[in-house]
Short mmCIF file of C-alpha atoms in Angstrom, two decimals:
data_model
loop_
_atom_site.label_atom_id
_atom_site.label_comp_id
_atom_site.label_asym_id
_atom_site.label_seq_id
_atom_site.Cartn_x
_atom_site.Cartn_y
_atom_site.Cartn_z
CA UNK A 1 166.13 82.95 57.31
CA UNK A 2 165.58 81.40 53.87
CA UNK A 3 169.29 81.57 52.96
CA UNK A 4 168.64 83.60 49.82
CA UNK A 5 171.67 85.30 48.37
CA UNK A 6 172.09 88.41 46.27
CA UNK A 7 171.92 86.62 42.91
CA UNK A 8 168.75 84.78 43.87
CA UNK A 9 167.10 88.12 44.73
CA UNK A 10 168.18 89.54 41.35
CA UNK A 11 166.71 86.50 39.58
CA UNK A 12 163.41 86.87 41.48
CA UNK A 13 163.29 90.59 40.58
CA UNK A 14 163.90 89.88 36.88
CA UNK A 15 161.24 87.14 36.79
CA UNK A 16 158.81 89.45 38.61
CA UNK A 17 159.52 92.23 36.14
CA UNK A 18 158.91 89.93 33.17
CA UNK A 19 155.74 88.37 34.62
CA UNK A 20 154.12 91.45 36.15
CA UNK A 21 155.53 94.21 34.00
CA UNK A 22 156.94 97.56 35.09
CA UNK A 23 153.54 99.05 36.05
CA UNK A 24 152.33 96.31 38.38
CA UNK A 25 155.66 95.29 39.93
CA UNK A 26 155.87 98.21 42.45
CA UNK A 27 152.27 97.58 43.55
CA UNK A 28 153.00 93.88 44.03
CA UNK A 29 156.15 94.66 46.04
CA UNK A 30 154.17 97.05 48.29
CA UNK A 31 151.48 94.43 48.88
CA UNK A 32 154.01 91.73 49.72
CA UNK A 33 155.86 94.08 52.08
CA UNK A 34 152.55 94.92 53.84
CA UNK A 35 151.78 91.22 54.29
CA UNK A 36 155.23 90.59 55.69
CA UNK A 37 154.89 93.57 58.05
CA UNK A 38 151.48 92.38 59.24
CA UNK A 39 152.84 88.88 59.82
CA UNK A 40 155.77 90.28 61.83
CA UNK A 41 153.47 92.46 63.95
CA UNK A 42 151.18 89.51 64.61
CA UNK A 43 154.13 87.29 65.56
CA UNK A 44 155.46 90.00 67.88
CA UNK A 45 152.05 90.41 69.48
CA UNK A 46 151.75 86.66 70.06
CA UNK A 47 155.27 86.55 71.51
CA UNK A 48 154.50 89.44 73.88
CA UNK A 49 151.28 87.79 75.03
CA UNK A 50 153.05 84.49 75.65
CA UNK A 51 155.78 86.21 77.65
CA UNK A 52 153.15 87.99 79.72
CA UNK A 53 151.26 84.74 80.36
CA UNK A 54 154.48 82.99 81.39
CA UNK A 55 155.27 85.80 83.81
CA UNK A 56 151.76 85.62 85.27
CA UNK A 57 152.08 81.85 85.65
CA UNK A 58 155.43 82.26 87.40
CA UNK A 59 153.95 84.85 89.77
CA UNK A 60 151.02 82.55 90.53
CA UNK A 61 153.37 79.65 91.26
CA UNK A 62 155.42 81.85 93.57
CA UNK A 63 152.25 83.00 95.33
CA UNK A 64 151.18 79.39 95.88
CA UNK A 65 154.61 78.63 97.36
CA UNK A 66 154.31 81.67 99.60
CA UNK A 67 150.85 80.62 100.77
CA UNK A 68 152.14 77.14 101.55
CA UNK A 69 154.97 78.62 103.59
CA UNK A 70 152.44 80.68 105.55
CA UNK A 71 153.74 84.02 104.20
CA UNK A 72 156.55 83.88 106.77
CA UNK A 73 160.27 83.52 106.19
CA UNK A 74 159.88 83.99 102.44
CA UNK A 75 162.87 83.99 100.16
CA UNK A 76 163.71 87.24 98.39
CA UNK A 77 162.26 86.22 95.02
CA UNK A 78 159.02 85.00 96.59
CA UNK A 79 158.68 88.24 98.56
CA UNK A 80 159.24 90.26 95.39
CA UNK A 81 156.59 88.23 93.57
CA UNK A 82 154.09 88.80 96.37
CA UNK A 83 154.86 92.53 96.33
CA UNK A 84 154.37 92.64 92.53
CA UNK A 85 151.04 90.88 92.83
CA UNK A 86 149.88 93.27 95.55
CA UNK A 87 150.90 96.26 93.44
CA UNK A 88 149.14 94.83 90.38
CA UNK A 89 145.98 94.27 92.42
CA UNK A 90 146.08 97.86 93.67
CA UNK A 91 146.61 99.17 90.13
CA UNK A 92 143.60 97.20 88.92
CA UNK A 93 141.37 98.54 91.70
CA UNK A 94 142.39 102.23 91.37
CA UNK A 95 140.66 103.05 88.07
CA UNK A 96 137.35 101.67 89.34
CA UNK A 97 137.60 103.52 92.64
CA UNK A 98 138.44 106.84 90.93
CA UNK A 99 135.71 106.41 88.33
CA UNK A 100 132.96 105.68 90.84
CA UNK A 101 134.11 108.15 93.51
CA UNK A 102 132.92 111.33 91.78
CA UNK A 103 129.74 110.07 90.15
CA UNK A 104 126.38 110.09 91.91
CA UNK A 105 124.32 106.95 91.56
CA UNK A 106 121.67 107.58 88.93
CA UNK A 107 118.09 106.44 89.26
CA UNK A 108 117.40 103.86 86.56
CA UNK A 109 113.62 104.06 86.82
CA UNK A 110 111.95 105.78 83.87
CA UNK A 111 109.00 107.08 85.90
CA UNK A 112 109.37 109.09 89.10
CA UNK A 113 108.64 107.10 92.24
CA UNK A 114 106.56 109.91 93.85
CA UNK A 115 103.83 109.97 91.16
CA UNK A 116 101.85 106.73 91.25
CA UNK A 117 99.68 105.95 88.26
CA UNK A 118 96.00 106.75 88.81
CA UNK A 119 93.33 104.25 87.91
CA UNK A 120 90.77 105.91 85.61
CA UNK A 121 88.17 103.18 85.90
CA UNK A 122 85.64 104.63 88.32
#
């Protein structure tokens, strides 16, 4: 990536040892390696998100083409895209259906509806 050879790494290590000393050099190396790891994870996360967005955009474009063709006589790739979208829509709806299916609807009122407040001004 940076085209750094073996001798350049040795020179950097010697300069680091002289500047930081033997006690602080391992701590500095750990910190730098953590930063590099965090940067790599962040770059990987961004790359994964971009790939996912590109796939979603492609599926949306294929769906628009399928709608324009009237959902009849679709090519194989368009039919596969439509099937993937239908499956994704079903997967999104399932957790909400399962979550709400077993729970009774709770009353959100703090006071019971059967006991009206009495007016004490007689």
